[in-house]
CSV table of C-alpha atoms in Angstrom, one decimal:
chain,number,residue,atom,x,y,z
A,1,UNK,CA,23.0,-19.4,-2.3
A,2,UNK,CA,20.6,-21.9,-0.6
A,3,UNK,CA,18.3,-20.0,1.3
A,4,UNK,CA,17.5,-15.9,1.4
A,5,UNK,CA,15.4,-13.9,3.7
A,6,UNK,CA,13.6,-10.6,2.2
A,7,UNK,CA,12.5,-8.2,4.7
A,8,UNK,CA,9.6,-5.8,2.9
A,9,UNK,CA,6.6,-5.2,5.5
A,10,UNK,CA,4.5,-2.6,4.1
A,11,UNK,CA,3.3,-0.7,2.6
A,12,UNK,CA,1.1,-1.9,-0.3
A,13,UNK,CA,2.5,0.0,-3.6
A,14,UNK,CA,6.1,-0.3,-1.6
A,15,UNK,CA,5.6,-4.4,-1.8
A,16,UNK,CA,4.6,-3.9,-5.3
A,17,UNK,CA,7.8,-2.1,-5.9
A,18,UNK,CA,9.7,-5.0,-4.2
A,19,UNK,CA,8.1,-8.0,-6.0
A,20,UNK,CA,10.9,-8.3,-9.1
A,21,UNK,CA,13.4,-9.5,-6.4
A,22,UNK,CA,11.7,-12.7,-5.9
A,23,UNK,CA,11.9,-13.1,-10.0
A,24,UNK,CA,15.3,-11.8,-9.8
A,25,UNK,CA,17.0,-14.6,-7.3
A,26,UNK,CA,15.1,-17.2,-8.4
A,27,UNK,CA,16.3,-16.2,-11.9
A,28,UNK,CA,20.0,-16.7,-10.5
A,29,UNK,CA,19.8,-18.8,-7.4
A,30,UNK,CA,16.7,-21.4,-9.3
A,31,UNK,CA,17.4,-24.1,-6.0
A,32,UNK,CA,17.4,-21.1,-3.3
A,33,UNK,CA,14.7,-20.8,-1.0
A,34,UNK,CA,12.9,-17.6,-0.8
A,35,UNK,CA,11.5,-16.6,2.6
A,36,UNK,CA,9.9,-13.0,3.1
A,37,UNK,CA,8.4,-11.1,5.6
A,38,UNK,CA,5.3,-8.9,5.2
A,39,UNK,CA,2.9,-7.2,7.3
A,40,UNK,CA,-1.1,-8.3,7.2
A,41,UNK,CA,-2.0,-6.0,4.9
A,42,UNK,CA,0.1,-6.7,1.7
A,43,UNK,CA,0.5,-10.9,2.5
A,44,UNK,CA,-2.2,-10.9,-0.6
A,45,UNK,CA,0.2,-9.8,-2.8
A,46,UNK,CA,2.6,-12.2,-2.2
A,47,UNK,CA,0.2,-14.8,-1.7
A,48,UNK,CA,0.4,-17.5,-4.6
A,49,UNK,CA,3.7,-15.9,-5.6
A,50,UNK,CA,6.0,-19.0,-7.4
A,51,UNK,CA,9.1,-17.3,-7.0
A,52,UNK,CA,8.2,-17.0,-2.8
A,53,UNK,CA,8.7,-20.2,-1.0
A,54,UNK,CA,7.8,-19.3,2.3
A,55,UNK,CA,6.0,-16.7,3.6
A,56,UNK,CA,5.8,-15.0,7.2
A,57,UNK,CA,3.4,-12.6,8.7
A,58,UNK,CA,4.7,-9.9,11.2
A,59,UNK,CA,2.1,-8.7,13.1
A,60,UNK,CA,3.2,-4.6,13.6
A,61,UNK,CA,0.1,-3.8,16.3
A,62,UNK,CA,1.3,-7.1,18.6
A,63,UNK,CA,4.6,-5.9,19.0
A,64,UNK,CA,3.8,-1.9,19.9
A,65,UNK,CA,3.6,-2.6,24.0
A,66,UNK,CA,6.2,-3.7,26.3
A,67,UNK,CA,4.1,-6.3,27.0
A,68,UNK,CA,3.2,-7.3,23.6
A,69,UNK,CA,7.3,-7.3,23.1
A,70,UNK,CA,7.5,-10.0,25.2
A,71,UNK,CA,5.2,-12.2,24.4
A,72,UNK,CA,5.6,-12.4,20.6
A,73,UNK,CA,9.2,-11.6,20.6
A,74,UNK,CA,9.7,-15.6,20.8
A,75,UNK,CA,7.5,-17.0,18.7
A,76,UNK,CA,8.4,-14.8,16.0
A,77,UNK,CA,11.6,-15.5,16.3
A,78,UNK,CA,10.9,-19.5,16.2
A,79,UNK,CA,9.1,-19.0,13.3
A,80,UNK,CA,11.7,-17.2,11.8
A,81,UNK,CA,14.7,-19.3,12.2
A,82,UNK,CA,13.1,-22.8,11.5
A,83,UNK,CA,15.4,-21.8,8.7
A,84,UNK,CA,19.3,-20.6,7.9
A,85,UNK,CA,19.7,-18.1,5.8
A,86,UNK,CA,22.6,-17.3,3.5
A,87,UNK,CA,21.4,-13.9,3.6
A,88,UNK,CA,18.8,-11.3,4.1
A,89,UNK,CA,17.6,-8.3,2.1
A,90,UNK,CA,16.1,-5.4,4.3
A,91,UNK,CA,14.1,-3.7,1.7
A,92,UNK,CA,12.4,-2.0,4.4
A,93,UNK,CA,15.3,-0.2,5.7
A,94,UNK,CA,13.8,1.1,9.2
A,95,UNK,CA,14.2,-0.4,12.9
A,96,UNK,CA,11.7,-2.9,12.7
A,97,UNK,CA,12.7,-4.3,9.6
A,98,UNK,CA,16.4,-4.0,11.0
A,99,UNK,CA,15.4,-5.8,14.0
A,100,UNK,CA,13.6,-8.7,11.8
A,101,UNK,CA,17.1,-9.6,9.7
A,102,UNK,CA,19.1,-8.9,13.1
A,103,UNK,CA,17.1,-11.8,14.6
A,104,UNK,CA,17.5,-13.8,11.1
A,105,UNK,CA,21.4,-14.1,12.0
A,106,UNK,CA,22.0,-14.6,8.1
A,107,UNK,CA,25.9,-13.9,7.4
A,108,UNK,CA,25.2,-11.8,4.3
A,109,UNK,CA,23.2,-8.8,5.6
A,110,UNK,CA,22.3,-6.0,2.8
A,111,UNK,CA,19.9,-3.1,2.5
A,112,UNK,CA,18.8,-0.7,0.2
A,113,UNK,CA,20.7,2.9,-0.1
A,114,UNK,CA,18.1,4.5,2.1
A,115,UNK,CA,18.5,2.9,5.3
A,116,UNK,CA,16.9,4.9,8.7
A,117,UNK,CA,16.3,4.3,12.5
A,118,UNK,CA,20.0,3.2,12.6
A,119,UNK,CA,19.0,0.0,9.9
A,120,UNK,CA,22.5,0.7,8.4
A,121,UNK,CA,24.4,-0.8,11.4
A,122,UNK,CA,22.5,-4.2,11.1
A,123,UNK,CA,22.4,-4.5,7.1
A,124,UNK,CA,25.0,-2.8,4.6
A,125,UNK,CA,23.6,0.0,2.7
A,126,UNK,CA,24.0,-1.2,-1.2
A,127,UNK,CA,24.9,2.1,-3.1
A,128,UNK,CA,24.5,0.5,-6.7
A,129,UNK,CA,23.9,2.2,-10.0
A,130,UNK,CA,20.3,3.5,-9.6
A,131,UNK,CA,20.9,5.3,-6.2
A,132,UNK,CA,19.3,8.1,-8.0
A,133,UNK,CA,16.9,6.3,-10.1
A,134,UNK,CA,13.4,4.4,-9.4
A,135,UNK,CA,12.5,2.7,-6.3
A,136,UNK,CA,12.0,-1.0,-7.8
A,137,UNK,CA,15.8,-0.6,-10.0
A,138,UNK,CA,17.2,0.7,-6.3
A,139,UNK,CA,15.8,-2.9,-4.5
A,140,UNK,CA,17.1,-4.7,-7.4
A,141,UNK,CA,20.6,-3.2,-6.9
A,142,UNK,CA,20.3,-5.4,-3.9
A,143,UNK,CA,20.3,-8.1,-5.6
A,144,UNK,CA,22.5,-7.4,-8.2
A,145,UNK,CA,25.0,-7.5,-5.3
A,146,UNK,CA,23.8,-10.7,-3.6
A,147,UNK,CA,25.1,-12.1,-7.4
A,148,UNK,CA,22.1,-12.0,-9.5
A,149,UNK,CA,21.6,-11.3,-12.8
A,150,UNK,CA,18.6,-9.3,-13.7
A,151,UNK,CA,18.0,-10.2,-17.4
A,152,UNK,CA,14.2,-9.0,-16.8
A,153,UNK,CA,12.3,-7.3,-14.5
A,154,UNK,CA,9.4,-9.3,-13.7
A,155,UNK,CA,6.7,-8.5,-11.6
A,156,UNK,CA,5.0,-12.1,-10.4
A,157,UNK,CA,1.0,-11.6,-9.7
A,158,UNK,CA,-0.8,-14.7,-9.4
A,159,UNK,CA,-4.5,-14.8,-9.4
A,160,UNK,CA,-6.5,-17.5,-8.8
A,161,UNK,CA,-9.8,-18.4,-11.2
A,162,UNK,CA,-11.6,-18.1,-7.7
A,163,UNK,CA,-10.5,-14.3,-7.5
A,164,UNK,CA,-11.1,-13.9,-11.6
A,165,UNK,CA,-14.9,-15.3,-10.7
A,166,UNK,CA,-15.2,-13.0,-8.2
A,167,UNK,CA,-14.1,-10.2,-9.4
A,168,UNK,CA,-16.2,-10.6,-12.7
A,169,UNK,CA,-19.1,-11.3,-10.4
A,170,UNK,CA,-18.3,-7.6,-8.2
A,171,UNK,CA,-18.4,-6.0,-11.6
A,172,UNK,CA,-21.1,-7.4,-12.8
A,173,UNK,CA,-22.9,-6.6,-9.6
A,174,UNK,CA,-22.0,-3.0,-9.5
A,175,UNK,CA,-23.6,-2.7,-13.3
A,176,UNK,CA,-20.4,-3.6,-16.0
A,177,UNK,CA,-19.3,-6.8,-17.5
A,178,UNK,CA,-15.5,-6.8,-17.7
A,179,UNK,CA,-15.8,-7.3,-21.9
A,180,UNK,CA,-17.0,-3.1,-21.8
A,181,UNK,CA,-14.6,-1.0,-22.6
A,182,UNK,CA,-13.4,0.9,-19.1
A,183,UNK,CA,-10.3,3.1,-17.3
A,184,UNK,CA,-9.9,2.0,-13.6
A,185,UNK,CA,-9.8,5.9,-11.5
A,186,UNK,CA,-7.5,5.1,-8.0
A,187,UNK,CA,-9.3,7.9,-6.1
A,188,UNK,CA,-7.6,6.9,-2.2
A,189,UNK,CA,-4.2,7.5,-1.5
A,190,UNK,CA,-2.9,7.4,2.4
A,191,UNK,CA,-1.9,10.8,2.2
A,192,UNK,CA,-3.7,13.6,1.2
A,193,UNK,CA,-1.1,15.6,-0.8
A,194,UNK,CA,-1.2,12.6,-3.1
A,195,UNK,CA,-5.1,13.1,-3.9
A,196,UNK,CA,-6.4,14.4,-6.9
A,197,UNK,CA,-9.4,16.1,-7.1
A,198,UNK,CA,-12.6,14.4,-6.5
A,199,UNK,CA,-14.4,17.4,-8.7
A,200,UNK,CA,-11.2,16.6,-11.3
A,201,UNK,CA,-12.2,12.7,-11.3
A,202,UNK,CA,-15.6,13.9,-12.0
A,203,UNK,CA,-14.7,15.8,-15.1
A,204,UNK,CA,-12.4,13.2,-16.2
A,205,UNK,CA,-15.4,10.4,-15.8
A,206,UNK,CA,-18.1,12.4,-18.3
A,207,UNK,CA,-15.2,12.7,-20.7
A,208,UNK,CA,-14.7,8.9,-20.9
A,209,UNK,CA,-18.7,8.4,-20.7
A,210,UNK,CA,-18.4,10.5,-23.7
A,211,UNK,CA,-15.9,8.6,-25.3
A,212,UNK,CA,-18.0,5.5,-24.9
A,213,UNK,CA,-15.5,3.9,-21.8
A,214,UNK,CA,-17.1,3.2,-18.8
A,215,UNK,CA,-15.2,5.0,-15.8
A,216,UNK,CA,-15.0,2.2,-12.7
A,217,UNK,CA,-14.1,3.6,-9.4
A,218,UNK,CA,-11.8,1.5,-7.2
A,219,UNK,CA,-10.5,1.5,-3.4
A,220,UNK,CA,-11.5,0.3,0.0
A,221,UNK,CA,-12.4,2.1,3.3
A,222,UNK,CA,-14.0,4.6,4.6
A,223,UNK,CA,-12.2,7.6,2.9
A,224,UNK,CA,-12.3,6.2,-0.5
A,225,UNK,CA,-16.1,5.4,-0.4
A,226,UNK,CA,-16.5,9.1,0.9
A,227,UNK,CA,-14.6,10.4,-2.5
A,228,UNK,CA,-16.1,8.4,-4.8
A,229,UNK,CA,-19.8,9.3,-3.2
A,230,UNK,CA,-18.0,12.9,-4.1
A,231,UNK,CA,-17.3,12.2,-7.4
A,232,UNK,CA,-20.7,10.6,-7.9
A,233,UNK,CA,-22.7,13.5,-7.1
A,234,UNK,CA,-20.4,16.0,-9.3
A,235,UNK,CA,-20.4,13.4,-12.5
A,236,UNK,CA,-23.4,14.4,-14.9
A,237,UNK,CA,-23.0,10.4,-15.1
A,238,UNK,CA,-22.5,8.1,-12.4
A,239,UNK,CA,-19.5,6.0,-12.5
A,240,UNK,CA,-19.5,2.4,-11.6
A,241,UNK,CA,-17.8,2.2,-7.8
A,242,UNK,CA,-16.2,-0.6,-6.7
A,243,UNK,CA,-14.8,0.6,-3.6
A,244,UNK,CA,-14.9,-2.1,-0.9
A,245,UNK,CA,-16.4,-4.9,-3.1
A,246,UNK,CA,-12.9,-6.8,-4.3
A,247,UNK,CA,-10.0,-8.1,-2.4
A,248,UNK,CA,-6.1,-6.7,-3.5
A,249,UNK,CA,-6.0,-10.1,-5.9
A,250,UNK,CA,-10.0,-9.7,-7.5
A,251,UNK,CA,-8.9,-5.9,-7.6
A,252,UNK,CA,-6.0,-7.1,-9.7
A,253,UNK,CA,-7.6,-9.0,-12.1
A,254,UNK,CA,-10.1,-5.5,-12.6
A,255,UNK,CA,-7.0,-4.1,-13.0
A,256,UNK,CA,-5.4,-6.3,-15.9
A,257,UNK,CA,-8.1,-6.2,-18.2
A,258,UNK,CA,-8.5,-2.4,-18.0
A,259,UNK,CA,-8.1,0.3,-20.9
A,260,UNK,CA,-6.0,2.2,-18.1
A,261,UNK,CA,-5.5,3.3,-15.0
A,262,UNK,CA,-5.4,6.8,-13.9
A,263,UNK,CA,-4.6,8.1,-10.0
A,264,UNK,CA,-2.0,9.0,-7.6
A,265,UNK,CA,1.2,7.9,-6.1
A,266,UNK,CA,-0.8,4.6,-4.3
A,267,UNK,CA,-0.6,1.2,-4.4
A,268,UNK,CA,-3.2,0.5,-7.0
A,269,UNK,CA,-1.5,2.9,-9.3
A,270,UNK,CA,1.6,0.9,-8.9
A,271,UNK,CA,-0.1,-2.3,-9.4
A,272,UNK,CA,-1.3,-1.3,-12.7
A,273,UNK,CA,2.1,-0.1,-14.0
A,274,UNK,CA,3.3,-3.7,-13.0
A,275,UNK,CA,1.2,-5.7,-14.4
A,276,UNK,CA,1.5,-3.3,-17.9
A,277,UNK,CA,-1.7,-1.5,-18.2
A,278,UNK,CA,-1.3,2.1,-19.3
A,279,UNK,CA,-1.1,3.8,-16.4
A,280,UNK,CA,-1.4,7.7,-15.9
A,281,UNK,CA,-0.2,8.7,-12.7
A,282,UNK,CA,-0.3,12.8,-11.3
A,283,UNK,CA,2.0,13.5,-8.3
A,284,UNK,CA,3.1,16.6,-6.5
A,285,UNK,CA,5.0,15.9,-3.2
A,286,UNK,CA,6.7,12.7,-4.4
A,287,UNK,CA,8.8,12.5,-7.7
A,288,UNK,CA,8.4,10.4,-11.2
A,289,UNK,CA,11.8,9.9,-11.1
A,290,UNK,CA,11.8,7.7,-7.8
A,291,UNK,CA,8.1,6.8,-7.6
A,292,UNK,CA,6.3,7.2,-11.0
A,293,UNK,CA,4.4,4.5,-12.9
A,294,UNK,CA,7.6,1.8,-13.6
A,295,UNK,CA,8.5,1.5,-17.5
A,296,UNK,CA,6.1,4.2,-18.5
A,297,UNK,CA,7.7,7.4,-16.7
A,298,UNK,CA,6.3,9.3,-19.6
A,299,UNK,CA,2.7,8.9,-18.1
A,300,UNK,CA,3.7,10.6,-14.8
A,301,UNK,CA,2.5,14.2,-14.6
A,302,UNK,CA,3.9,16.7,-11.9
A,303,UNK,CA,2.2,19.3,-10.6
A,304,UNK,CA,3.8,22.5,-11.6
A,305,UNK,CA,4.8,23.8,-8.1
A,306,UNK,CA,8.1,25.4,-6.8
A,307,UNK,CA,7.8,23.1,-3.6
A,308,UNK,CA,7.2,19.9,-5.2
A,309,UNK,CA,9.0,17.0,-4.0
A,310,UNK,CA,8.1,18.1,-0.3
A,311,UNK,CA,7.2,14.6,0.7
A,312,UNK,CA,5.4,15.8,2.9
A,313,UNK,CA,2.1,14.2,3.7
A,314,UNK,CA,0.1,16.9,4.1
A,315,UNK,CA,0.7,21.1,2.6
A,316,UNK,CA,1.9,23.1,5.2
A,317,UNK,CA,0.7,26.0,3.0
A,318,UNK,CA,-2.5,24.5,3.1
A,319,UNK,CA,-2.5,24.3,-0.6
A,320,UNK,CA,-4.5,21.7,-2.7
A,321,UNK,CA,-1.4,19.9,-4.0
A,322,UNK,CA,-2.4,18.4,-7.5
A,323,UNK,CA,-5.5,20.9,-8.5
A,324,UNK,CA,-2.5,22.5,-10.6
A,325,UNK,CA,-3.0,19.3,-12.7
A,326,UNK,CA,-6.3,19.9,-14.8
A,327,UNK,CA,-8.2,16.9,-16.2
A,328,UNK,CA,-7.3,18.0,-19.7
A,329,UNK,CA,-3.8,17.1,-19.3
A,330,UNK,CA,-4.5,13.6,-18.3
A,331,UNK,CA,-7.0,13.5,-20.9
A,332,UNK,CA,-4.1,14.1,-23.1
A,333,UNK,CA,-2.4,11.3,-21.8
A,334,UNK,CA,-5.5,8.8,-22.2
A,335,UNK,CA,-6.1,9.2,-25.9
A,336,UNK,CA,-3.3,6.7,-27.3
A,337,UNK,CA,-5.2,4.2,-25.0
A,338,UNK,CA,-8.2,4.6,-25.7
């Protein structure tokens, strides 16, 4: 296996999911070439990676006209076959994705055991062992059938000291030095079933204040800024907010050195639980089972609801998915961490 294409565009926690396949075929295949494909918003993630040779940047918004088709259609293409591939892993498992490894031409063509939009007549579905089971074992089955041996699961992060400066400097900025004591509270998520609480986070913040751990406040955009403001005016204490002042990689490094990690099913979340902080996850219309904190399942708490696992984005009974989930419980959950 010389060369090997791995198609997984977005979205962030899903390319977090995805990043043990880079360990895993270099792990097998140490001479192959590893090429992926990503979409603008998670390229910082795979940025740095040593296991990822090659990286290429497919620009979704270019491509959504007719007109836009065109253009780009051919460039991306040239791009993408300056190299041959022995074969290409749609992670992705949806048309654009599909279209991506069509245009790759690689001989070996597999995909994950969930394909959609018709992705299953370009790459073969790969039914392996952990059909059922977590999200990053089921992307690993992939490999496992491209010939690899995964002896570890490995989840590469590199940050630079630029990005450690940085993100030492944002913290220091926004009133903590990283050597305090602190839990990390993922407020965002992209859909709004997936939110705890802002007056829960609140809670849960004077209860670490108490505890003498400083609660820091993490995201980016406009939403997340409006929750943490929410949070801020509920807290007897304001927390230190970060949202908007680190990039993904400076974000990561906040991350790392953290007591824990609590929030929903989002990329943050997920980052944590890769790079091996405690991490204390609540979820309601997604399940621990596929989606929960990796190697620490037992830190994923469900909301006690007949309709969970909806996947839906938003209730359509207009219920407040996780406020079945009361701070106490992932109080509970904190203590051995802190």
């Amino acid at each position: 296996m010389k060369s090997v294409l791995v198609v997984k565009l977005s979205a962030i926690g899903d390319v977090i999911h995805a990043l043990p396949v880079s360990y895993a075929i270099k792990e097998t295949y140490p001479e192959a070439k590893v090429t992926w494909v990503v979409e603008p918003p998670a390229y910082d993630i795979l940025k740095d990676n040593p296991y990822i040779d090659n990286i290429i940047v497919f620009e979704k918004k270019k491509f959504k006209s007719m007109r836009g088709f065109l253009q780009n259609y051919g460039p991306f293409t040239k791009i993408l076959n300056a190299d041959k591939y022995d074969a290409s892993l749609d992670l992705q498992g949806l048309f654009k994705s599909a279209a991506i490894a069509w245009s790759a031409k690689a001989p070996i063509r597999l995909g994950t055991c969930n394909m959609r939009e018709m992705s299953h007549k370009v790459s073969r579905p790969v039914v392996g062992p952990n059909a059922n089971g977590h999200i990053v074992e089921r992307y690993l089955d992939v490999v496992r059938e491209l010939g690899c041996q995964v002896n570890k699961v490995v989840f590469p992060m590199e940050i630079s000291q630029r990005d450690q400066q940085a993100a030492e400097g944002a913290m220091q900025q926004a009133g903590i030095r990283m050597e305090n004591p602190y839990v990390v509270l993922a407020v965002g998520a992209n859909w709004p079933n997936k939110r705890w609480p802002t007056r829960y986070y609140a809670k849960l913040s004077d209860w670490l204040y108490d505890r003498k751990i400083i609660p820091v406040i993490i995201g980016g955009g406009m939403l997340d800024s409006t929750l943490a403001g929410e949070i801020d005016a509920e807290a007897e204490i304001p927390p230190i907010i970060l949202v908007g002042k680190t990039t993904l990689k400076q974000l990561a490094h906040v991350i790392k050195n953290a007591k824990a990690v609590v929030g929903g099913d989002t990329g943050p979340v997920h980052l944590a639980a890769g790079l091996g902080v405690p991490t204390v996850m609540v979820m309601g219309p997604t399940d621990a089972n596929r989606n929960g904190p990796y190697g620490q399942l037992e830190n994923a708490i469900e909301a006690n609801r007949p309709c969970k696992y909806c996947w839906k984005r938003a209730c359509p009974k207009g219920l407040e998915c996780l406020s079945v989930i009361h701070p106490e419980a992932v109080e509970e959950k904190l203590k051995k961490y802190l």
